[in-house]
PDB file of N, CA and C in Angstrom:
ATOM      1  N   ALA W 233     -70.951 -47.714 134.449  1.00  0.00           N
ATOM      2  CA  ALA W 233     -70.404 -48.662 133.461  1.00  0.00           C
ATOM      3  C   ALA W 233     -68.963 -48.938 133.943  1.00  0.00           C
ATOM      4  N   THR W 234     -68.475 -50.113 133.555  1.00  0.00           N
ATOM      5  CA  THR W 234     -67.164 -50.520 133.928  1.00  0.00           C
ATOM      6  C   THR W 234     -66.500 -50.982 132.709  1.00  0.00           C
ATOM      7  N   LYS W 235     -65.117 -50.978 132.741  1.00  0.00           N
ATOM      8  CA  LYS W 235     -64.305 -51.541 131.632  1.00  0.00           C
ATOM      9  C   LYS W 235     -63.377 -52.508 132.389  1.00  0.00           C
ATOM     10  N   THR W 236     -63.546 -53.800 132.148  1.00  0.00           N
ATOM     11  CA  THR W 236     -62.737 -54.812 132.835  1.00  0.00           C
ATOM     12  C   THR W 236     -62.379 -55.897 131.807  1.00  0.00           C
ATOM     13  N   LYS W 237     -61.208 -56.353 131.940  1.00  0.00           N
ATOM     14  CA  LYS W 237     -60.797 -57.509 131.063  1.00  0.00           C
ATOM     15  C   LYS W 237     -60.763 -58.795 131.827  1.00  0.00           C
ATOM     16  N   SER W 238     -60.667 -58.760 133.115  1.00  0.00           N
ATOM     17  CA  SER W 238     -60.459 -60.034 133.860  1.00  0.00           C
ATOM     18  C   SER W 238     -61.752 -60.589 134.489  1.00  0.00           C
ATOM     19  N   LEU W 239     -62.801 -59.721 134.689  1.00  0.00           N
ATOM     20  CA  LEU W 239     -64.002 -60.157 135.290  1.00  0.00           C
ATOM     21  C   LEU W 239     -65.130 -59.956 134.324  1.00  0.00           C
ATOM     22  N   THR W 240     -66.174 -60.847 134.332  1.00  0.00           N
ATOM     23  CA  THR W 240     -67.305 -60.671 133.553  1.00  0.00           C
ATOM     24  C   THR W 240     -68.230 -59.650 134.230  1.00  0.00           C
ATOM     25  N   ILE W 241     -69.113 -59.050 133.426  1.00  0.00           N
ATOM     26  CA  ILE W 241     -70.068 -58.101 134.016  1.00  0.00           C
ATOM     27  C   ILE W 241     -70.932 -58.758 134.996  1.00  0.00           C
ATOM     28  N   THR W 242     -71.345 -60.030 134.794  1.00  0.00           N
ATOM     29  CA  THR W 242     -72.133 -60.774 135.665  1.00  0.00           C
ATOM     30  C   THR W 242     -71.478 -60.997 137.035  1.00  0.00           C
ATOM     31  N   GLU W 243     -70.168 -61.244 136.995  1.00  0.00           N
ATOM     32  CA  GLU W 243     -69.389 -61.463 138.258  1.00  0.00           C
ATOM     33  C   GLU W 243     -69.376 -60.083 139.083  1.00  0.00           C
ATOM     34  N   ILE W 244     -69.245 -58.953 138.416  1.00  0.00           N
ATOM     35  CA  ILE W 244     -69.394 -57.657 139.046  1.00  0.00           C
ATOM     36  C   ILE W 244     -70.754 -57.448 139.662  1.00  0.00           C
ATOM     37  N   GLU W 245     -71.776 -57.785 138.812  1.00  0.00           N
ATOM     38  CA  GLU W 245     -73.133 -57.618 139.277  1.00  0.00           C
ATOM     39  C   GLU W 245     -73.387 -58.359 140.583  1.00  0.00           C
ATOM     40  N   ALA W 246     -72.762 -59.522 140.649  1.00  0.00           N
ATOM     41  CA  ALA W 246     -73.086 -60.434 141.828  1.00  0.00           C
ATOM     42  C   ALA W 246     -72.610 -59.792 143.188  1.00  0.00           C
ATOM     43  N   VAL W 247     -71.805 -58.824 143.165  1.00  0.00           N
ATOM     44  CA  VAL W 247     -71.338 -58.257 144.400  1.00  0.00           C
ATOM     45  C   VAL W 247     -71.790 -56.838 144.695  1.00  0.00           C
ATOM     46  N   THR W 248     -72.814 -56.454 143.844  1.00  0.00           N
ATOM     47  CA  THR W 248     -73.441 -55.138 144.036  1.00  0.00           C
ATOM     48  C   THR W 248     -74.844 -55.208 144.544  1.00  0.00           C
ATOM     49  N   LYS W 249     -75.357 -54.104 144.986  1.00  0.00           N
ATOM     50  CA  LYS W 249     -76.821 -54.131 145.462  1.00  0.00           C
ATOM     51  C   LYS W 249     -77.692 -53.639 144.403  1.00  0.00           C
ATOM     52  N   ARG W 250     -77.121 -53.154 143.300  1.00  0.00           N
ATOM     53  CA  ARG W 250     -77.951 -52.668 142.196  1.00  0.00           C
ATOM     54  C   ARG W 250     -77.521 -53.411 140.848  1.00  0.00           C
ATOM     55  N   GLN W 251     -77.711 -54.672 140.891  1.00  0.00           N
ATOM     56  CA  GLN W 251     -77.248 -55.512 139.755  1.00  0.00           C
ATOM     57  C   GLN W 251     -77.803 -55.068 138.442  1.00  0.00           C
ATOM     58  N   GLU W 252     -79.046 -54.559 138.446  1.00  0.00           N
ATOM     59  CA  GLU W 252     -79.687 -54.199 137.160  1.00  0.00           C
ATOM     60  C   GLU W 252     -79.066 -52.922 136.557  1.00  0.00           C
ATOM     61  N   LYS W 253     -78.256 -52.192 137.348  1.00  0.00           N
ATOM     62  CA  LYS W 253     -77.557 -50.969 136.877  1.00  0.00           C
ATOM     63  C   LYS W 253     -76.117 -51.176 136.282  1.00  0.00           C
ATOM     64  N   VAL W 254     -75.665 -52.466 136.405  1.00  0.00           N
ATOM     65  CA  VAL W 254     -74.256 -52.687 136.016  1.00  0.00           C
ATOM     66  C   VAL W 254     -74.190 -53.025 134.489  1.00  0.00           C
ATOM     67  N   ILE W 255     -73.201 -52.393 133.808  1.00  0.00           N
ATOM     68  CA  ILE W 255     -73.051 -52.599 132.400  1.00  0.00           C
ATOM     69  C   ILE W 255     -71.572 -52.449 132.079  1.00  0.00           C
ATOM     70  N   GLY W 256     -71.129 -52.981 131.036  1.00  0.00           N
ATOM     71  CA  GLY W 256     -69.749 -52.771 130.550  1.00  0.00           C
ATOM     72  C   GLY W 256     -69.651 -51.987 129.333  1.00  0.00           C
ATOM     73  N   MET W 257     -68.625 -51.164 129.268  1.00  0.00           N
ATOM     74  CA  MET W 257     -68.234 -50.389 128.088  1.00  0.00           C
ATOM     75  C   MET W 257     -66.842 -50.610 127.782  1.00  0.00           C
ATOM     76  N   HIS W 258     -66.386 -51.015 126.520  1.00  0.00           N
ATOM     77  CA  HIS W 258     -65.037 -51.210 126.198  1.00  0.00           C
ATOM     78  C   HIS W 258     -64.701 -50.426 125.012  1.00  0.00           C
ATOM     79  N   PHE W 259     -63.990 -49.324 125.200  1.00  0.00           N
ATOM     80  CA  PHE W 259     -63.637 -48.466 124.056  1.00  0.00           C
ATOM     81  C   PHE W 259     -62.270 -49.140 123.413  1.00  0.00           C
ATOM     82  N   MET W 260     -62.305 -49.053 122.049  1.00  0.00           N
ATOM     83  CA  MET W 260     -61.148 -49.653 121.339  1.00  0.00           C
ATOM     84  C   MET W 260     -59.987 -48.644 121.416  1.00  0.00           C
ATOM     85  N   ASN W 261     -58.774 -49.136 121.289  1.00  0.00           N
ATOM     86  CA  ASN W 261     -57.618 -48.244 121.315  1.00  0.00           C
ATOM     87  C   ASN W 261     -57.067 -48.115 119.820  1.00  0.00           C
ATOM     88  N   PRO W 262     -56.619 -46.917 119.498  1.00  0.00           N
ATOM     89  CA  PRO W 262     -56.603 -45.673 120.298  1.00  0.00           C
ATOM     90  C   PRO W 262     -58.028 -45.027 120.271  1.00  0.00           C
ATOM     91  N   VAL W 263     -58.504 -44.708 121.432  1.00  0.00           N
ATOM     92  CA  VAL W 263     -59.881 -44.232 121.643  1.00  0.00           C
ATOM     93  C   VAL W 263     -60.195 -43.057 120.677  1.00  0.00           C
ATOM     94  N   THR W 264     -59.248 -42.163 120.448  1.00  0.00           N
ATOM     95  CA  THR W 264     -59.433 -41.053 119.659  1.00  0.00           C
ATOM     96  C   THR W 264     -59.770 -41.378 118.092  1.00  0.00           C
ATOM     97  N   ASP W 265     -59.256 -42.473 117.705  1.00  0.00           N
ATOM     98  CA  ASP W 265     -59.414 -42.948 116.324  1.00  0.00           C
ATOM     99  C   ASP W 265     -60.413 -43.977 116.069  1.00  0.00           C
ATOM    100  N   MET W 266     -60.630 -44.828 116.977  1.00  0.00           N
ATOM    101  CA  MET W 266     -61.509 -45.984 116.828  1.00  0.00           C
ATOM    102  C   MET W 266     -62.994 -45.584 117.130  1.00  0.00           C
ATOM    103  N   LYS W 267     -63.910 -46.030 116.313  1.00  0.00           N
ATOM    104  CA  LYS W 267     -65.311 -45.632 116.557  1.00  0.00           C
ATOM    105  C   LYS W 267     -66.085 -46.712 117.350  1.00  0.00           C
ATOM    106  N   ILE W 268     -65.615 -47.923 117.334  1.00  0.00           N
ATOM    107  CA  ILE W 268     -66.438 -49.049 117.926  1.00  0.00           C
ATOM    108  C   ILE W 268     -66.277 -49.034 119.453  1.00  0.00           C
ATOM    109  N   VAL W 269     -67.396 -49.152 120.178  1.00  0.00           N
ATOM    110  CA  VAL W 269     -67.418 -49.343 121.649  1.00  0.00           C
ATOM    111  C   VAL W 269     -68.252 -50.619 121.860  1.00  0.00           C
ATOM    112  N   GLU W 270     -67.624 -51.594 122.536  1.00  0.00           N
ATOM    113  CA  GLU W 270     -68.316 -52.844 122.917  1.00  0.00           C
ATOM    114  C   GLU W 270     -69.186 -52.501 124.123  1.00  0.00           C
ATOM    115  N   ILE W 271     -70.486 -52.828 124.116  1.00  0.00           N
ATOM    116  CA  ILE W 271     -71.325 -52.701 125.284  1.00  0.00           C
ATOM    117  C   ILE W 271     -71.739 -54.137 125.680  1.00  0.00           C
ATOM    118  N   ILE W 272     -71.538 -54.348 127.013  1.00  0.00           N
ATOM    119  CA  ILE W 272     -71.733 -55.692 127.544  1.00  0.00           C
ATOM    120  C   ILE W 272     -72.767 -55.681 128.648  1.00  0.00           C
ATOM    121  N   ARG W 273     -73.781 -56.514 128.439  1.00  0.00           N
ATOM    122  CA  ARG W 273     -74.843 -56.610 129.554  1.00  0.00           C
ATOM    123  C   ARG W 273     -74.454 -57.786 130.441  1.00  0.00           C
ATOM    124  N   GLY W 274     -74.765 -57.671 131.764  1.00  0.00           N
ATOM    125  CA  GLY W 274     -74.733 -58.760 132.649  1.00  0.00           C
ATOM    126  C   GLY W 274     -76.078 -59.534 132.548  1.00  0.00           C
ATOM    127  N   LEU W 275     -76.181 -60.546 133.285  1.00  0.00           N
ATOM    128  CA  LEU W 275     -77.456 -61.285 133.258  1.00  0.00           C
ATOM    129  C   LEU W 275     -78.603 -60.495 133.821  1.00  0.00           C
ATOM    130  N   ALA W 276     -78.288 -59.559 134.762  1.00  0.00           N
ATOM    131  CA  ALA W 276     -79.372 -58.735 135.368  1.00  0.00           C
ATOM    132  C   ALA W 276     -79.501 -57.288 134.805  1.00  0.00           C
ATOM    133  N   THR W 277     -78.625 -56.921 133.818  1.00  0.00           N
ATOM    134  CA  THR W 277     -78.656 -55.632 133.345  1.00  0.00           C
ATOM    135  C   THR W 277     -80.035 -55.218 132.782  1.00  0.00           C
ATOM    136  N   ASP W 278     -80.604 -54.104 133.181  1.00  0.00           N
ATOM    137  CA  ASP W 278     -81.884 -53.606 132.797  1.00  0.00           C
ATOM    138  C   ASP W 278     -81.800 -53.139 131.395  1.00  0.00           C
ATOM    139  N   ASP W 279     -82.856 -53.316 130.584  1.00  0.00           N
ATOM    140  CA  ASP W 279     -82.910 -52.810 129.166  1.00  0.00           C
ATOM    141  C   ASP W 279     -82.773 -51.280 129.134  1.00  0.00           C
ATOM    142  N   ALA W 280     -83.322 -50.596 130.072  1.00  0.00           N
ATOM    143  CA  ALA W 280     -83.248 -49.042 130.109  1.00  0.00           C
ATOM    144  C   ALA W 280     -81.792 -48.648 130.315  1.00  0.00           C
ATOM    145  N   VAL W 281     -81.027 -49.354 131.109  1.00  0.00           N
ATOM    146  CA  VAL W 281     -79.587 -49.040 131.300  1.00  0.00           C
ATOM    147  C   VAL W 281     -78.862 -49.265 129.927  1.00  0.00           C
ATOM    148  N   TYR W 282     -79.150 -50.392 129.243  1.00  0.00           N
ATOM    149  CA  TYR W 282     -78.446 -50.609 127.996  1.00  0.00           C
ATOM    150  C   TYR W 282     -78.786 -49.543 127.005  1.00  0.00           C
ATOM    151  N   GLU W 283     -80.053 -49.153 126.894  1.00  0.00           N
ATOM    152  CA  GLU W 283     -80.489 -48.100 125.953  1.00  0.00           C
ATOM    153  C   GLU W 283     -79.880 -46.777 126.251  1.00  0.00           C
ATOM    154  N   ALA W 284     -79.734 -46.483 127.550  1.00  0.00           N
ATOM    155  CA  ALA W 284     -79.088 -45.186 127.951  1.00  0.00           C
ATOM    156  C   ALA W 284     -77.606 -45.157 127.525  1.00  0.00           C
ATOM    157  N   ILE W 285     -76.942 -46.292 127.698  1.00  0.00           N
ATOM    158  CA  ILE W 285     -75.496 -46.396 127.406  1.00  0.00           C
ATOM    159  C   ILE W 285     -75.345 -46.326 125.866  1.00  0.00           C
ATOM    160  N   GLU W 286     -76.278 -47.001 125.151  1.00  0.00           N
ATOM    161  CA  GLU W 286     -76.244 -47.065 123.754  1.00  0.00           C
ATOM    162  C   GLU W 286     -76.331 -45.575 123.213  1.00  0.00           C
ATOM    163  N   ASP W 287     -77.297 -44.795 123.760  1.00  0.00           N
ATOM    164  CA  ASP W 287     -77.594 -43.405 123.416  1.00  0.00           C
ATOM    165  C   ASP W 287     -76.351 -42.561 123.638  1.00  0.00           C
ATOM    166  N   ILE W 288     -75.761 -42.690 124.808  1.00  0.00           N
ATOM    167  CA  ILE W 288     -74.586 -41.850 125.182  1.00  0.00           C
ATOM    168  C   ILE W 288     -73.429 -42.200 124.220  1.00  0.00           C
ATOM    169  N   THR W 289     -73.267 -43.466 123.867  1.00  0.00           N
ATOM    170  CA  THR W 289     -72.215 -43.912 122.949  1.00  0.00           C
ATOM    171  C   THR W 289     -72.332 -43.197 121.601  1.00  0.00           C
ATOM    172  N   LYS W 290     -73.599 -43.138 121.118  1.00  0.00           N
ATOM    173  CA  LYS W 290     -73.903 -42.517 119.856  1.00  0.00           C
ATOM    174  C   LYS W 290     -73.587 -40.998 119.912  1.00  0.00           C
ATOM    175  N   LYS W 291     -74.000 -40.398 121.018  1.00  0.00           N
ATOM    176  CA  LYS W 291     -73.923 -38.938 121.255  1.00  0.00           C
ATOM    177  C   LYS W 291     -72.397 -38.532 121.215  1.00  0.00           C
ATOM    178  N   ILE W 292     -71.517 -39.407 121.601  1.00  0.00           N
ATOM    179  CA  ILE W 292     -70.080 -39.007 121.565  1.00  0.00           C
ATOM    180  C   ILE W 292     -69.453 -39.401 120.307  1.00  0.00           C
ATOM    181  N   GLY W 293     -70.216 -39.917 119.360  1.00  0.00           N
ATOM    182  CA  GLY W 293     -69.692 -40.195 117.982  1.00  0.00           C
ATOM    183  C   GLY W 293     -69.134 -41.496 117.793  1.00  0.00           C
ATOM    184  N   LYS W 294     -69.528 -42.360 118.671  1.00  0.00           N
ATOM    185  CA  LYS W 294     -68.985 -43.829 118.578  1.00  0.00           C
ATOM    186  C   LYS W 294     -70.093 -44.745 118.026  1.00  0.00           C
ATOM    187  N   VAL W 295     -69.734 -45.925 117.705  1.00  0.00           N
ATOM    188  CA  VAL W 295     -70.631 -46.958 117.232  1.00  0.00           C
ATOM    189  C   VAL W 295     -70.798 -48.014 118.304  1.00  0.00           C
ATOM    190  N   PRO W 296     -71.950 -48.128 118.936  1.00  0.00           N
ATOM    191  CA  PRO W 296     -72.116 -49.203 119.976  1.00  0.00           C
ATOM    192  C   PRO W 296     -72.379 -50.554 119.397  1.00  0.00           C
ATOM    193  N   VAL W 297     -71.634 -51.525 119.901  1.00  0.00           N
ATOM    194  CA  VAL W 297     -71.863 -52.926 119.467  1.00  0.00           C
ATOM    195  C   VAL W 297     -72.095 -53.777 120.716  1.00  0.00           C
ATOM    196  N   GLU W 298     -73.290 -54.438 120.780  1.00  0.00           N
ATOM    197  CA  GLU W 298     -73.497 -55.247 121.903  1.00  0.00           C
ATOM    198  C   GLU W 298     -72.851 -56.598 121.738  1.00  0.00           C
ATOM    199  N   VAL W 299     -72.031 -57.041 122.785  1.00  0.00           N
ATOM    200  CA  VAL W 299     -71.286 -58.302 122.758  1.00  0.00           C
ATOM    201  C   VAL W 299     -71.710 -59.121 123.980  1.00  0.00           C
ATOM    202  N   ASN W 300     -71.431 -60.402 123.869  1.00  0.00           N
ATOM    203  CA  ASN W 300     -71.727 -61.342 124.967  1.00  0.00           C
ATOM    204  C   ASN W 300     -70.814 -61.028 126.140  1.00  0.00           C
ATOM    205  N   ASP W 301     -71.271 -61.452 127.315  1.00  0.00           N
ATOM    206  CA  ASP W 301     -70.468 -61.277 128.495  1.00  0.00           C
ATOM    207  C   ASP W 301     -69.579 -62.378 128.842  1.00  0.00           C
ATOM    208  N   PHE W 302     -68.269 -62.164 128.482  1.00  0.00           N
ATOM    209  CA  PHE W 302     -67.289 -63.118 128.731  1.00  0.00           C
ATOM    210  C   PHE W 302     -65.895 -62.414 128.869  1.00  0.00           C
ATOM    211  N   GLN W 303     -65.005 -63.002 129.661  1.00  0.00           N
ATOM    212  CA  GLN W 303     -63.706 -62.359 129.973  1.00  0.00           C
ATOM    213  C   GLN W 303     -63.038 -61.803 128.709  1.00  0.00           C
ATOM    214  N   GLY W 304     -62.593 -60.628 128.780  1.00  0.00           N
ATOM    215  CA  GLY W 304     -61.883 -60.035 127.660  1.00  0.00           C
ATOM    216  C   GLY W 304     -62.650 -59.424 126.543  1.00  0.00           C
ATOM    217  N   PHE W 305     -63.942 -59.789 126.443  1.00  0.00           N
ATOM    218  CA  PHE W 305     -64.837 -59.343 125.416  1.00  0.00           C
ATOM    219  C   PHE W 305     -64.306 -59.731 124.069  1.00  0.00           C
ATOM    220  N   VAL W 306     -64.885 -59.231 123.008  1.00  0.00           N
ATOM    221  CA  VAL W 306     -64.527 -59.772 121.653  1.00  0.00           C
ATOM    222  C   VAL W 306     -63.168 -59.243 121.265  1.00  0.00           C
ATOM    223  N   SER W 307     -62.895 -57.971 121.289  1.00  0.00           N
ATOM    224  CA  SER W 307     -61.556 -57.431 120.732  1.00  0.00           C
ATOM    225  C   SER W 307     -60.360 -57.973 121.435  1.00  0.00           C
ATOM    226  N   ASN W 308     -60.436 -58.109 122.780  1.00  0.00           N
ATOM    227  CA  ASN W 308     -59.247 -58.712 123.466  1.00  0.00           C
ATOM    228  C   ASN W 308     -59.113 -60.114 123.237  1.00  0.00           C
ATOM    229  N   SER W 309     -60.164 -60.790 123.027  1.00  0.00           N
ATOM    230  CA  SER W 309     -60.045 -62.290 122.745  1.00  0.00           C
ATOM    231  C   SER W 309     -59.396 -62.492 121.433  1.00  0.00           C
ATOM    232  N   ILE W 310     -59.811 -61.699 120.393  1.00  0.00           N
ATOM    233  CA  ILE W 310     -59.236 -61.804 119.090  1.00  0.00           C
ATOM    234  C   ILE W 310     -57.684 -61.396 119.128  1.00  0.00           C
ATOM    235  N   LEU W 311     -57.401 -60.323 119.777  1.00  0.00           N
ATOM    236  CA  LEU W 311     -56.044 -59.862 119.942  1.00  0.00           C
ATOM    237  C   LEU W 311     -55.104 -60.848 120.643  1.00  0.00           C
ATOM    238  N   LEU W 312     -55.632 -61.410 121.760  1.00  0.00           N
ATOM    239  CA  LEU W 312     -54.828 -62.428 122.443  1.00  0.00           C
ATOM    240  C   LEU W 312     -54.574 -63.724 121.611  1.00  0.00           C
ATOM    241  N   THR W 313     -55.609 -64.081 120.882  1.00  0.00           N
ATOM    242  CA  THR W 313     -55.481 -65.223 120.017  1.00  0.00           C
ATOM    243  C   THR W 313     -54.335 -64.940 118.903  1.00  0.00           C
ATOM    244  N   MET W 314     -54.440 -63.787 118.360  1.00  0.00           N
ATOM    245  CA  MET W 314     -53.441 -63.364 117.341  1.00  0.00           C
ATOM    246  C   MET W 314     -51.960 -63.361 117.917  1.00  0.00           C
ATOM    247  N   ILE W 315     -51.833 -62.815 119.117  1.00  0.00           N
ATOM    248  CA  ILE W 315     -50.525 -62.790 119.782  1.00  0.00           C
ATOM    249  C   ILE W 315     -50.019 -64.198 120.018  1.00  0.00           C
ATOM    250  N   ASN W 316     -50.863 -65.033 120.562  1.00  0.00           N
ATOM    251  CA  ASN W 316     -50.479 -66.368 120.925  1.00  0.00           C
ATOM    252  C   ASN W 316     -50.059 -67.127 119.537  1.00  0.00           C
ATOM    253  N   GLU W 317     -50.852 -66.955 118.547  1.00  0.00           N
ATOM    254  CA  GLU W 317     -50.536 -67.556 117.223  1.00  0.00           C
ATOM    255  C   GLU W 317     -49.204 -67.123 116.726  1.00  0.00           C
ATOM    256  N   ALA W 318     -48.881 -65.806 116.850  1.00  0.00           N
ATOM    257  CA  ALA W 318     -47.664 -65.245 116.357  1.00  0.00           C
ATOM    258  C   ALA W 318     -46.411 -65.826 117.128  1.00  0.00           C
ATOM    259  N   ASN W 319     -46.651 -66.159 118.428  1.00  0.00           N
ATOM    260  CA  ASN W 319     -45.636 -66.737 119.246  1.00  0.00           C
ATOM    261  C   ASN W 319     -45.227 -68.100 118.726  1.00  0.00           C
ATOM    262  N   TYR W 320     -46.131 -68.795 118.038  1.00  0.00           N
ATOM    263  CA  TYR W 320     -45.852 -70.158 117.663  1.00  0.00           C
ATOM    264  C   TYR W 320     -45.501 -70.327 116.259  1.00  0.00           C
ATOM    265  N   THR W 321     -45.424 -69.196 115.451  1.00  0.00           N
ATOM    266  CA  THR W 321     -45.054 -69.284 114.091  1.00  0.00           C
ATOM    267  C   THR W 321     -43.609 -68.986 113.816  1.00  0.00           C
TER     268      THR W 321
END
């Protein structure tokens, strides 16, 4: 699993030999307090890989949330929008 803000999971898959094994995990900050973990599939990510990561996430006491594959994922996109909006108010 990878945690990236600048590349999509599909972009990372494209340069690997095991595209079906690539998946993203994004832990919210502060990790010790936040329960949500974004799980991001690439276009080639295998269902078994997703299910394994989902299980691991639950076993460590977190809540897995599947999100679409785009730069920054959901939480960072919301955060950056809020920061940009604050700059203009």
